[in-house]
Amino acid sequence: MLVALDARVKRGETLTVMGPSGSGKSTLLAYLGGFLDPVFSANGQVSVAGVELTALAAEKRRAGILFQDPLLFPHLSVADNIAIAIPEDVKGRKQRRMMAEAALEDAGLAEFGDRDPDTLSGGQKARVALQRVLMSRPRLLLLDEPFSKLDANLRDQTRQLVFDLARRAGLPVVLVTHDEDDARAAAGQVHKVDLA
Protein backbone atom coordinates (compact mmCIF):
# COMPACT_ATOMS: atom_id res chain seq x y z
CA MET A 1 0.00 0.00 0.00
CA LEU A 2 1.39 3.39 -0.97
CA VAL A 3 -1.04 6.00 0.34
CA ALA A 4 -3.87 5.57 2.82
CA LEU A 5 -5.78 8.77 3.32
CA ASP A 6 -8.98 9.88 5.00
CA ALA A 7 -9.54 13.61 4.71
CA ARG A 8 -12.19 16.24 4.16
CA VAL A 9 -11.21 19.31 2.11
CA LYS A 10 -13.59 22.26 2.16
CA ARG A 11 -14.17 24.58 -0.78
CA GLY A 12 -11.26 26.98 -1.13
CA GLU A 13 -9.00 24.90 1.13
CA THR A 14 -5.95 22.81 0.30
CA LEU A 15 -4.87 19.37 1.47
CA THR A 16 -1.13 18.91 1.02
CA VAL A 17 0.19 15.36 0.66
CA MET A 18 3.93 15.27 1.30
CA GLY A 19 6.43 12.50 0.82
CA PRO A 20 9.53 11.41 -1.05
CA SER A 21 9.57 10.36 -4.70
CA GLY A 22 8.05 6.92 -5.12
CA SER A 23 5.72 7.20 -2.13
CA GLY A 24 2.57 7.29 -4.26
CA LYS A 25 1.73 10.98 -4.28
CA SER A 26 1.21 11.26 -8.04
CA THR A 27 -0.57 7.89 -8.05
CA LEU A 28 -3.05 9.36 -5.55
CA LEU A 29 -3.74 12.27 -7.92
CA ALA A 30 -4.21 9.84 -10.81
CA TYR A 31 -6.78 7.95 -8.73
CA LEU A 32 -8.61 11.17 -7.86
CA GLY A 33 -8.58 12.34 -11.47
CA GLY A 34 -9.66 9.00 -12.90
CA PHE A 35 -6.56 8.22 -14.94
CA LEU A 36 -4.86 5.68 -12.69
CA ASP A 37 -2.70 3.24 -14.65
CA PRO A 38 -4.39 -0.20 -14.70
CA VAL A 39 -1.29 -1.81 -13.15
CA PHE A 40 -2.33 -0.12 -9.89
CA SER A 41 -5.43 -0.81 -7.85
CA ALA A 42 -7.12 1.58 -5.49
CA ASN A 43 -10.31 1.72 -3.53
CA GLY A 44 -12.26 4.20 -1.51
CA GLN A 45 -14.66 7.04 -2.00
CA VAL A 46 -14.01 10.48 -3.41
CA SER A 47 -16.91 12.88 -3.46
CA VAL A 48 -17.18 16.55 -4.27
CA ALA A 49 -20.38 18.45 -3.50
CA GLY A 50 -22.27 15.19 -3.16
CA VAL A 51 -20.99 13.74 -6.47
CA GLU A 52 -19.18 10.40 -6.07
CA LEU A 53 -16.25 10.78 -8.47
CA THR A 54 -15.00 7.21 -8.48
CA ALA A 55 -18.22 6.16 -10.23
CA LEU A 56 -17.47 8.55 -13.10
CA ALA A 57 -15.13 8.30 -16.09
CA ALA A 58 -12.14 10.67 -16.00
CA GLU A 59 -13.69 13.17 -18.44
CA LYS A 60 -16.84 13.39 -16.29
CA ARG A 61 -15.00 14.00 -13.00
CA ARG A 62 -14.01 17.54 -13.96
CA ALA A 63 -10.76 17.35 -12.03
CA GLY A 64 -8.45 20.18 -13.05
CA ILE A 65 -4.79 19.26 -12.81
CA LEU A 66 -1.55 21.21 -12.95
CA PHE A 67 1.69 19.30 -13.50
CA GLN A 68 5.35 20.26 -13.09
CA ASP A 69 5.39 21.22 -16.77
CA PRO A 70 2.69 23.60 -18.05
CA LEU A 71 2.02 21.42 -21.12
CA LEU A 72 0.88 24.26 -23.37
CA PHE A 73 0.02 23.40 -26.96
CA PRO A 74 2.85 24.78 -29.12
CA HIS A 75 0.66 25.08 -32.25
CA LEU A 76 -1.89 27.35 -30.50
CA SER A 77 -1.60 30.97 -29.42
CA VAL A 78 -1.58 31.78 -25.71
CA ALA A 79 -5.27 32.77 -25.81
CA ASP A 80 -6.21 29.67 -27.79
CA ASN A 81 -4.44 27.53 -25.18
CA ILE A 82 -6.97 28.86 -22.68
CA ALA A 83 -9.97 28.94 -25.02
CA ILE A 84 -9.59 25.24 -25.83
CA ALA A 85 -10.60 24.41 -22.24
CA ILE A 86 -13.82 26.44 -22.28
CA PRO A 87 -16.78 24.05 -22.03
CA GLU A 88 -18.75 23.36 -25.20
CA ASP A 89 -21.88 25.10 -23.92
CA VAL A 90 -20.12 28.43 -24.56
CA LYS A 91 -20.77 29.04 -28.25
CA GLY A 92 -19.02 31.31 -30.69
CA ARG A 93 -15.35 31.94 -31.29
CA LYS A 94 -15.69 35.63 -30.33
CA GLN A 95 -17.22 34.83 -26.93
CA ARG A 96 -14.60 32.18 -26.22
CA ARG A 97 -11.81 34.58 -27.18
CA MET A 98 -13.23 37.29 -24.89
CA MET A 99 -13.29 34.82 -22.00
CA ALA A 100 -9.70 33.75 -22.69
CA GLU A 101 -8.56 37.38 -22.86
CA ALA A 102 -10.30 38.12 -19.54
CA ALA A 103 -8.54 35.14 -17.96
CA LEU A 104 -5.19 36.41 -19.26
CA GLU A 105 -5.88 39.84 -17.83
CA ASP A 106 -6.77 38.26 -14.48
CA ALA A 107 -3.38 36.52 -14.54
CA GLY A 108 -1.50 39.73 -15.33
CA LEU A 109 -0.97 38.69 -18.95
CA ALA A 110 -3.19 41.13 -20.84
CA GLU A 111 -1.91 41.69 -24.39
CA PHE A 112 -0.30 38.23 -24.48
CA GLY A 113 -3.18 36.46 -26.25
CA ASP A 114 -1.67 36.36 -29.74
CA ARG A 115 1.79 35.29 -28.61
CA ASP A 116 3.40 31.94 -29.23
CA PRO A 117 3.61 30.01 -25.91
CA ASP A 118 7.33 29.37 -26.52
CA THR A 119 7.98 33.13 -26.10
CA LEU A 120 6.72 33.07 -22.49
CA SER A 121 8.81 32.71 -19.36
CA GLY A 122 8.35 29.71 -17.08
CA GLY A 123 6.20 31.70 -14.67
CA GLN A 124 4.04 33.08 -17.48
CA LYS A 125 3.51 29.58 -18.87
CA ALA A 126 2.48 28.37 -15.41
CA ARG A 127 -0.10 31.17 -15.16
CA VAL A 128 -1.53 30.32 -18.59
CA ALA A 129 -1.77 26.65 -17.60
CA LEU A 130 -3.57 27.62 -14.39
CA GLN A 131 -6.07 29.82 -16.22
CA ARG A 132 -6.69 27.03 -18.73
CA VAL A 133 -7.53 24.64 -15.88
CA LEU A 134 -9.81 27.17 -14.18
CA MET A 135 -11.56 27.94 -17.47
CA SER A 136 -12.63 24.29 -17.71
CA ARG A 137 -14.92 24.74 -14.64
CA PRO A 138 -13.30 22.04 -12.51
CA ARG A 139 -14.96 20.53 -9.44
CA LEU A 140 -11.58 20.23 -7.74
CA LEU A 141 -7.99 21.20 -8.41
CA LEU A 142 -5.13 18.69 -8.31
CA LEU A 143 -1.58 20.04 -8.11
CA ASP A 144 1.30 17.69 -8.97
CA GLU A 145 4.35 19.66 -7.80
CA PRO A 146 3.52 22.51 -10.21
CA PHE A 147 6.05 24.92 -8.64
CA SER A 148 9.10 22.64 -8.60
CA LYS A 149 10.65 23.82 -11.88
CA LEU A 150 10.34 27.55 -11.18
CA ASP A 151 13.10 29.66 -9.68
CA ALA A 152 12.60 30.78 -6.06
CA ASN A 153 11.10 34.20 -6.81
CA LEU A 154 8.71 32.92 -9.47
CA ARG A 155 7.81 29.99 -7.24
CA ASP A 156 6.57 32.33 -4.49
CA GLN A 157 4.56 34.47 -6.92
CA THR A 158 3.03 31.47 -8.68
CA ARG A 159 2.12 29.75 -5.41
CA GLN A 160 0.36 32.90 -4.26
CA LEU A 161 -1.56 33.20 -7.54
CA VAL A 162 -2.60 29.53 -7.62
CA PHE A 163 -3.86 29.42 -4.05
CA ASP A 164 -5.56 32.84 -4.29
CA LEU A 165 -7.42 31.89 -7.48
CA ALA A 166 -8.39 28.47 -6.08
CA ARG A 167 -9.82 30.15 -2.97
CA ARG A 168 -11.69 32.69 -5.07
CA ALA A 169 -13.12 29.91 -7.23
CA GLY A 170 -14.08 27.95 -4.10
CA LEU A 171 -12.26 24.83 -5.26
CA PRO A 172 -11.09 22.05 -2.97
CA VAL A 173 -7.40 21.52 -3.75
CA VAL A 174 -5.11 18.52 -3.32
CA LEU A 175 -1.41 19.38 -3.62
CA VAL A 176 1.31 16.76 -3.73
CA THR A 177 4.83 17.94 -3.02
CA HIS A 178 8.04 17.24 -1.16
CA ASP A 179 8.62 20.98 -0.54
CA GLU A 180 7.81 22.32 2.94
CA ASP A 181 7.45 25.84 1.50
CA ASP A 182 4.64 24.61 -0.77
CA ALA A 183 2.84 23.21 2.25
CA ARG A 184 3.24 26.45 4.20
CA ALA A 185 1.96 28.51 1.27
CA ALA A 186 -1.06 26.22 0.89
CA ALA A 187 -1.94 26.92 4.55
CA GLY A 188 -4.11 23.84 4.96
CA GLN A 189 -4.02 20.29 6.24
CA VAL A 190 -0.83 18.31 5.66
CA HIS A 191 -0.71 14.52 5.28
CA LYS A 192 2.77 12.94 5.27
CA VAL A 193 3.45 9.63 3.55
CA ASP A 194 6.54 7.43 3.73
CA LEU A 195 7.95 4.86 1.36
CA ALA A 196 6.34 1.51 2.13
Backbone as CSV, one residue per row, in Angstrom:
resi,resn,N_x,N_y,N_z,CA_x,CA_y,CA_z,C_x,C_y,C_z
1,MET,0.852,-1.175,0.000,0.000,0.000,0.000,0.897,1.237,0.000
2,LEU,0.589,2.172,-0.891,1.393,3.386,-0.971,0.805,4.508,-0.123
3,VAL,-0.443,4.888,-0.385,-1.044,5.999,0.338,-2.393,5.567,0.901
4,ALA,-2.565,5.756,2.193,-3.871,5.566,2.824,-4.260,6.930,3.386
5,LEU,-5.417,7.390,2.996,-5.775,8.769,3.320,-7.261,8.884,3.607
6,ASP,-7.591,9.568,4.674,-8.976,9.880,5.004,-8.996,11.363,5.360
7,ALA,-9.567,12.167,4.491,-9.536,13.614,4.714,-10.769,14.270,4.127
8,ARG,-11.094,15.418,4.654,-12.187,16.238,4.157,-11.579,17.595,3.806
9,VAL,-11.769,18.033,2.567,-11.210,19.307,2.114,-12.370,20.217,1.740
10,LYS,-12.504,21.330,2.437,-13.591,22.264,2.159,-13.287,23.082,0.913
11,ARG,-14.343,23.691,0.378,-14.175,24.578,-0.782,-13.189,25.702,-0.437
12,GLY,-12.245,25.917,-1.338,-11.260,26.977,-1.128,-10.105,26.595,-0.228
13,GLU,-10.096,25.354,0.272,-9.001,24.895,1.134,-8.120,23.903,0.393
14,THR,-6.925,23.702,0.931,-5.949,22.805,0.304,-5.513,21.723,1.263
15,LEU,-5.487,20.498,0.776,-4.869,19.373,1.469,-3.535,19.133,0.791
16,THR,-2.459,19.182,1.561,-1.131,18.907,1.020,-0.722,17.501,1.419
17,VAL,-0.321,16.704,0.429,0.191,15.360,0.661,1.689,15.413,0.383
18,MET,2.477,15.152,1.414,3.930,15.269,1.304,4.581,13.902,1.440
19,GLY,5.661,13.731,0.711,6.426,12.499,0.824,7.504,12.456,-0.231
20,PRO,8.433,11.521,-0.083,9.531,11.408,-1.051,9.046,10.851,-2.380
21,SER,9.878,10.954,-3.394,9.574,10.359,-4.704,9.344,8.868,-4.510
22,GLY,8.335,8.349,-5.207,8.045,6.925,-5.125,7.102,6.533,-4.007
23,SER,6.603,7.518,-3.267,5.724,7.198,-2.135,4.250,7.135,-2.530
24,GLY,3.939,7.426,-3.794,2.567,7.288,-4.262,1.779,8.574,-4.360
25,LYS,2.450,9.699,-4.242,1.730,10.985,-4.276,1.048,11.207,-5.631
26,SER,1.791,11.047,-6.710,1.209,11.257,-8.043,0.189,10.177,-8.376
27,THR,0.396,8.971,-7.851,-0.573,7.890,-8.046,-1.903,8.263,-7.394
28,LEU,-1.832,8.887,-6.224,-3.050,9.364,-5.553,-3.802,10.349,-6.444
29,LEU,-3.082,11.296,-7.035,-3.742,12.271,-7.921,-4.358,11.578,-9.126
30,ALA,-3.663,10.583,-9.668,-4.206,9.840,-10.812,-5.504,9.135,-10.420
31,TYR,-5.561,8.608,-9.213,-6.782,7.955,-8.733,-7.908,8.982,-8.603
32,LEU,-7.597,10.136,-8.023,-8.614,11.173,-7.856,-9.130,11.663,-9.206
33,GLY,-8.210,11.815,-10.159,-8.579,12.339,-11.468,-9.205,11.319,-12.401
34,GLY,-9.051,10.038,-12.077,-9.660,9.003,-12.904,-8.765,8.451,-13.990
35,PHE,-7.466,8.716,-13.908,-6.558,8.218,-14.942,-5.446,7.350,-14.340
36,LEU,-5.811,6.580,-13.326,-4.860,5.679,-12.689,-4.483,4.557,-13.656
37,ASP,-3.192,4.321,-13.792,-2.699,3.241,-14.651,-3.285,1.914,-14.167
38,PRO,-3.762,1.067,-15.098,-4.388,-0.196,-14.704,-3.484,-1.144,-13.916
39,VAL,-2.167,-0.931,-13.940,-1.291,-1.808,-13.150,-1.469,-1.561,-11.651
40,PHE,-2.071,-0.430,-11.285,-2.333,-0.117,-9.886,-3.786,-0.423,-9.553
41,SER,-4.041,-0.692,-8.301,-5.426,-0.812,-7.854,-5.616,0.126,-6.676
42,ALA,-6.809,0.660,-6.577,-7.118,1.581,-5.488,-8.580,1.417,-5.129
43,ASN,-8.905,1.750,-3.913,-10.308,1.723,-3.530,-10.579,2.833,-2.533
44,GLY,-11.843,3.140,-2.415,-12.257,4.196,-1.511,-13.280,5.078,-2.184
45,GLN,-13.680,6.102,-1.481,-14.663,7.039,-2.003,-14.045,8.417,-2.120
46,VAL,-14.416,9.093,-3.195,-14.007,10.479,-3.414,-15.249,11.216,-3.864
47,SER,-15.729,12.131,-3.042,-16.915,12.876,-3.455,-16.669,14.370,-3.328
48,VAL,-17.263,15.095,-4.254,-17.184,16.549,-4.266,-18.604,17.072,-4.425
49,ALA,-19.033,17.867,-3.475,-20.377,18.453,-3.497,-21.450,17.385,-3.734
50,GLY,-21.285,16.257,-3.069,-22.272,15.193,-3.165,-22.164,14.304,-4.393
51,VAL,-21.194,14.558,-5.268,-20.992,13.738,-6.468,-19.870,12.743,-6.191
52,GLU,-20.181,11.456,-6.275,-19.177,10.401,-6.066,-18.340,10.270,-7.343
53,LEU,-17.089,10.722,-7.271,-16.250,10.784,-8.467,-15.784,9.420,-8.951
54,THR,-15.557,8.488,-8.046,-14.997,7.208,-8.479,-15.965,6.423,-9.355
55,ALA,-17.240,6.815,-9.355,-18.222,6.158,-10.226,-18.232,6.766,-11.629
56,LEU,-17.456,7.833,-11.829,-17.474,8.552,-13.101,-16.191,8.299,-13.900
57,ALA,-16.309,8.354,-15.221,-15.129,8.304,-16.088,-14.315,9.578,-15.887
58,ALA,-13.043,9.533,-16.226,-12.141,10.668,-16.002,-12.692,11.976,-16.567
59,GLU,-13.215,11.931,-17.803,-13.690,13.166,-18.441,-14.939,13.725,-17.773
60,LYS,-15.634,12.923,-16.990,-16.842,13.390,-16.295,-16.537,13.898,-14.883
61,ARG,-15.334,13.605,-14.381,-14.995,14.003,-13.005,-14.743,15.495,-12.870
62,ARG,-14.322,16.111,-13.950,-14.008,17.541,-13.959,-12.954,17.882,-12.900
63,ALA,-11.894,17.095,-12.912,-10.760,17.348,-12.026,-9.723,18.138,-12.814
64,GLY,-9.491,19.373,-12.417,-8.454,20.176,-13.054,-7.114,19.799,-12.470
65,ILE,-6.105,19.658,-13.317,-4.791,19.256,-12.810,-3.692,20.119,-13.402
66,LEU,-2.759,20.493,-12.536,-1.549,21.206,-12.952,-0.358,20.314,-12.636
67,PHE,0.505,20.132,-13.641,1.688,19.299,-13.498,2.931,20.181,-13.314
68,GLN,4.086,19.527,-13.178,5.353,20.257,-13.089,5.603,21.076,-14.345
69,ASP,5.251,20.512,-15.501,5.391,21.219,-16.775,4.031,21.774,-17.165
70,PRO,3.983,22.993,-17.719,2.689,23.601,-18.045,1.934,22.917,-19.185
71,LEU,2.647,22.182,-20.048,2.022,21.416,-21.124,1.119,22.262,-22.019
72,LEU,1.630,23.431,-22.433,0.881,24.264,-23.369,1.024,23.700,-24.777
73,PHE,-0.015,23.881,-25.575,0.019,23.399,-26.955,0.851,24.355,-27.809
74,PRO,1.957,23.874,-28.395,2.852,24.782,-29.125,2.256,25.322,-30.420
75,HIS,1.251,24.647,-30.979,0.664,25.075,-32.250,-0.485,26.070,-32.054
76,LEU,-0.815,26.392,-30.790,-1.888,27.347,-30.500,-1.317,28.612,-29.879
77,SER,-1.989,29.731,-30.089,-1.597,30.970,-29.421,-1.857,30.835,-27.930
78,VAL,-1.359,31.784,-27.162,-1.582,31.779,-25.714,-3.080,31.802,-25.409
79,ALA,-3.828,32.689,-26.055,-5.273,32.774,-25.806,-5.981,31.494,-26.218
80,ASP,-5.572,30.906,-27.334,-6.213,29.672,-27.785,-5.906,28.501,-26.856
81,ASN,-4.747,28.548,-26.177,-4.440,27.533,-25.183,-5.441,27.567,-24.030
82,ILE,-5.955,28.740,-23.729,-6.974,28.864,-22.678,-8.352,28.552,-23.249
83,ALA,-8.643,29.099,-24.414,-9.974,28.937,-25.019,-10.323,27.477,-25.272
84,ILE,-9.319,26.653,-25.531,-9.589,25.242,-25.829,-10.228,24.524,-24.644
85,ALA,-10.050,25.051,-23.446,-10.595,24.413,-22.241,-12.010,24.885,-21.902
86,ILE,-12.489,25.909,-22.581,-13.821,26.440,-22.281,-14.860,25.385,-22.652
87,PRO,-15.777,25.085,-21.738,-16.776,24.052,-22.026,-17.579,24.344,-23.287
88,GLU,-18.069,23.266,-23.904,-18.746,23.358,-25.198,-20.040,24.151,-25.158
89,ASP,-20.622,24.349,-23.972,-21.881,25.100,-23.917,-21.672,26.588,-24.196
90,VAL,-20.421,27.047,-24.178,-20.118,28.428,-24.564,-19.895,28.429,-26.073
91,LYS,-20.801,29.066,-26.782,-20.765,29.036,-28.245,-20.127,30.307,-28.806
92,GLY,-19.547,30.163,-29.971,-19.016,31.315,-30.694,-17.566,31.601,-30.381
93,ARG,-16.778,31.680,-31.447,-15.346,31.944,-31.294,-15.092,33.286,-30.590
94,LYS,-15.892,34.300,-30.921,-15.685,35.635,-30.332,-15.891,35.591,-28.813
95,GLN,-16.947,34.930,-28.363,-17.225,34.829,-26.934,-16.119,34.065,-26.211
96,ARG,-15.662,32.990,-26.826,-14.601,32.178,-26.222,-13.299,32.983,-26.141
97,ARG,-13.024,33.755,-27.181,-11.808,34.576,-27.182,-11.887,35.647,-26.098
98,MET,-13.066,36.268,-25.937,-13.227,37.286,-24.894,-12.997,36.689,-23.504
99,MET,-13.495,35.481,-23.294,-13.293,34.818,-21.998,-11.817,34.505,-21.772
100,ALA,-11.130,34.056,-22.807,-9.703,33.754,-22.694,-8.907,35.023,-22.405
101,GLU,-9.254,36.110,-23.086,-8.555,37.381,-22.857,-8.787,37.877,-21.431
102,ALA,-10.011,37.715,-20.917,-10.303,38.120,-19.538,-9.487,37.291,-18.544
103,ALA,-9.341,36.005,-18.829,-8.537,35.140,-17.955,-7.074,35.569,-17.979
104,LEU,-6.572,35.933,-19.158,-5.194,36.406,-19.257,-5.002,37.701,-18.475
105,GLU,-5.968,38.592,-18.576,-5.877,39.844,-17.825,-5.865,39.567,-16.329
106,ASP,-6.701,38.633,-15.888,-6.765,38.258,-14.480,-5.435,37.703,-13.986
107,ALA,-4.673,37.101,-14.894,-3.375,36.518,-14.542,-2.221,37.489,-14.763
108,GLY,-2.546,38.746,-15.085,-1.498,39.727,-15.327,-0.833,39.561,-16.680
109,LEU,-1.544,38.951,-17.631,-0.973,38.691,-18.951,-1.808,39.306,-20.068
110,ALA,-2.450,40.426,-19.787,-3.190,41.127,-20.839,-2.222,41.437,-21.971
111,GLU,-2.713,41.410,-23.190,-1.909,41.688,-24.393,-1.038,40.502,-24.817
112,PHE,-1.127,39.380,-24.120,-0.300,38.227,-24.475,-1.060,37.214,-25.330
113,GLY,-2.326,37.449,-25.609,-3.182,36.462,-26.254,-2.687,35.929,-27.573
114,ASP,-2.092,36.785,-28.407,-1.669,36.358,-29.740,-0.261,35.772,-29.766
115,ARG,0.395,35.758,-28.626,1.787,35.289,-28.612,1.891,33.776,-28.720
116,ASP,3.049,33.355,-29.188,3.402,31.938,-29.229,3.785,31.528,-27.797
117,PRO,3.283,30.411,-27.287,3.606,30.006,-25.913,5.105,29.867,-25.658
118,ASP,5.882,29.532,-26.696,7.326,29.375,-26.516,8.031,30.685,-26.189
119,THR,7.357,31.825,-26.404,7.976,33.125,-26.096,7.749,33.530,-24.640
120,LEU,7.018,32.725,-23.878,6.718,33.068,-22.490,7.786,32.540,-21.545
121,SER,7.920,33.199,-20.411,8.813,32.709,-19.361,8.151,31.526,-18.658
122,GLY,8.895,30.842,-17.823,8.349,29.707,-17.084,7.170,30.098,-16.206
123,GLY,7.291,31.241,-15.523,6.201,31.702,-14.668,4.963,32.087,-15.466
124,GLN,5.180,32.709,-16.625,4.039,33.076,-17.480,3.338,31.828,-18.011
125,LYS,4.116,30.834,-18.394,3.513,29.576,-18.866,2.688,28.929,-17.760
126,ALA,3.204,28.962,-16.540,2.481,28.372,-15.409,1.154,29.092,-15.184
127,ARG,1.152,30.418,-15.350,-0.096,31.171,-15.164,-1.109,30.860,-16.262
128,VAL,-0.627,30.694,-17.488,-1.527,30.322,-18.589,-2.116,28.941,-18.325
129,ALA,-1.278,27.997,-17.896,-1.768,26.645,-17.603,-2.815,26.674,-16.494
130,LEU,-2.592,27.494,-15.478,-3.566,27.620,-14.393,-4.887,28.177,-14.907
131,GLN,-4.836,29.224,-15.702,-6.071,29.817,-16.217,-6.798,28.837,-17.136
132,ARG,-6.052,28.039,-17.873,-6.690,27.028,-18.729,-7.459,26.022,-17.866
133,VAL,-6.855,25.584,-16.781,-7.527,24.642,-15.880,-8.777,25.279,-15.283
134,LEU,-8.661,26.510,-14.812,-9.809,27.172,-14.182,-10.932,27.423,-15.187
135,MET,-10.570,27.680,-16.433,-11.564,27.939,-17.468,-12.419,26.701,-17.749
136,SER,-11.909,25.536,-17.428,-12.633,24.287,-17.705,-13.739,23.999,-16.681
137,ARG,-13.911,24.889,-15.714,-14.920,24.739,-14.640,-14.724,23.448,-13.849
138,PRO,-13.544,23.276,-13.257,-13.302,22.036,-12.513,-14.105,21.971,-11.214
139,ARG,-14.345,20.743,-10.757,-14.964,20.527,-9.442,-13.918,20.615,-8.343
140,LEU,-12.686,20.211,-8.684,-11.581,20.231,-7.735,-10.295,20.483,-8.507
141,LEU,-9.267,20.891,-7.786,-7.986,21.202,-8.408,-6.932,20.276,-7.828
142,LEU,-6.198,19.598,-8.698,-5.127,18.690,-8.311,-3.802,19.305,-8.748
143,LEU,-2.867,19.404,-7.834,-1.577,20.043,-8.106,-0.458,19.030,-7.911
144,ASP,0.212,18.674,-9.003,1.295,17.694,-8.967,2.642,18.413,-9.040
145,GLU,3.096,18.913,-7.910,4.351,19.661,-7.800,4.496,20.718,-8.883
146,PRO,3.479,21.576,-9.077,3.520,22.509,-10.211,4.528,23.641,-10.047
147,PHE,5.115,23.798,-8.873,6.046,24.915,-8.645,7.504,24.471,-8.687
148,SER,7.753,23.178,-8.813,9.099,22.642,-8.597,10.116,23.086,-9.637
149,LYS,9.688,23.443,-10.831,10.649,23.817,-11.877,10.835,25.325,-12.013
150,LEU,10.213,26.096,-11.121,10.337,27.551,-11.180,11.446,28.009,-10.244
151,ASP,12.094,29.138,-10.595,13.098,29.660,-9.676,12.398,30.215,-8.433
152,ALA,13.175,30.476,-7.383,12.596,30.777,-6.064,11.623,31.946,-6.096
153,ASN,11.970,33.038,-6.784,11.101,34.204,-6.810,9.793,33.905,-7.544
154,LEU,9.902,33.281,-8.706,8.707,32.922,-9.471,7.865,31.902,-8.725
155,ARG,8.528,31.015,-7.997,7.808,29.992,-7.242,6.882,30.644,-6.222
156,ASP,7.391,31.627,-5.494,6.568,32.326,-4.491,5.382,33.024,-5.145
157,GLN,5.631,33.750,-6.230,4.557,34.473,-6.917,3.507,33.515,-7.462
158,THR,3.958,32.415,-8.060,3.030,31.471,-8.680,2.213,30.744,-7.623
159,ARG,2.862,30.359,-6.517,2.116,29.750,-5.405,0.982,30.668,-4.967
160,GLN,1.348,31.926,-4.736,0.355,32.901,-4.258,-0.817,32.987,-5.227
161,LEU,-0.512,33.088,-6.522,-1.559,33.199,-7.537,-2.444,31.957,-7.553
162,VAL,-1.833,30.778,-7.554,-2.598,29.532,-7.625,-3.538,29.406,-6.428
163,PHE,-3.017,29.605,-5.230,-3.856,29.422,-4.047,-4.904,30.520,-3.916
164,ASP,-4.565,31.749,-4.318,-5.564,32.836,-4.288,-6.709,32.552,-5.258
165,LEU,-6.373,32.146,-6.489,-7.416,31.887,-7.477,-8.261,30.668,-7.100
166,ALA,-7.640,29.657,-6.516,-8.393,28.472,-6.083,-9.369,28.846,-4.964
167,ARG,-8.918,29.703,-4.042,-9.819,30.150,-2.966,-10.974,30.958,-3.541
168,ARG,-10.642,31.878,-4.447,-11.694,32.692,-5.065,-12.706,31.845,-5.807
169,ALA,-12.232,30.791,-6.478,-13.118,29.906,-7.228,-13.843,28.916,-6.312
170,GLY,-13.447,28.867,-5.040,-14.085,27.955,-4.100,-13.809,26.494,-4.406
171,LEU,-12.603,26.210,-4.885,-12.263,24.834,-5.259,-11.556,24.110,-4.120
172,PRO,-11.931,22.871,-3.844,-11.093,22.049,-2.974,-9.833,21.687,-3.753
173,VAL,-8.683,21.736,-3.082,-7.401,21.523,-3.752,-6.645,20.403,-3.050
174,VAL,-6.042,19.522,-3.851,-5.114,18.524,-3.318,-3.767,18.785,-3.983
175,LEU,-2.775,19.093,-3.164,-1.414,19.383,-3.620,-0.518,18.241,-3.197
176,VAL,0.264,17.698,-4.122,1.308,16.755,-3.732,2.657,17.425,-3.962
177,THR,3.540,17.256,-2.975,4.828,17.941,-3.019,5.794,17.279,-2.046
178,HIS,7.063,17.599,-2.189,8.039,17.242,-1.161,8.623,18.517,-0.554
179,ASP,8.083,19.680,-0.940,8.617,20.982,-0.541,7.805,21.569,0.621
180,GLU,8.469,21.755,1.755,7.806,22.317,2.938,7.256,23.716,2.665
181,ASP,7.930,24.488,1.818,7.451,25.836,1.497,6.117,25.787,0.762
182,ASP,5.927,24.784,-0.100,4.641,24.614,-0.768,3.546,24.390,0.265
183,ALA,3.830,23.526,1.219,2.837,23.206,2.253,2.497,24.440,3.078
184,ARG,3.505,25.225,3.429,3.244,26.452,4.204,2.395,27.435,3.404
185,ALA,2.710,27.585,2.116,1.956,28.515,1.265,0.513,28.058,1.095
186,ALA,0.287,26.752,1.051,-1.063,26.217,0.891,-1.919,26.494,2.127
187,ALA,-1.271,26.556,3.288,-1.937,26.923,4.549,-3.151,26.052,4.857
188,GLY,-2.999,24.748,4.653,-4.108,23.837,4.964,-3.597,22.599,5.677
189,GLN,-4.401,21.552,5.639,-4.023,20.288,6.242,-2.803,19.707,5.519
190,VAL,-1.972,18.981,6.258,-0.826,18.306,5.660,-0.875,16.828,6.055
191,HIS,-0.749,15.965,5.060,-0.707,14.520,5.284,0.647,14.040,4.777
192,LYS,1.439,13.411,5.661,2.771,12.938,5.267,2.732,11.442,5.020
193,VAL,3.347,11.044,3.891,3.446,9.626,3.554,4.913,9.226,3.503
194,ASP,5.179,7.966,3.786,6.543,7.425,3.735,6.582,6.342,2.687
195,LEU,7.802,5.997,2.259,7.949,4.858,1.362,7.570,3.598,2.123
196,ALA,6.785,2.738,1.460,6.341,1.506,2.128,7.513,0.575,2.368
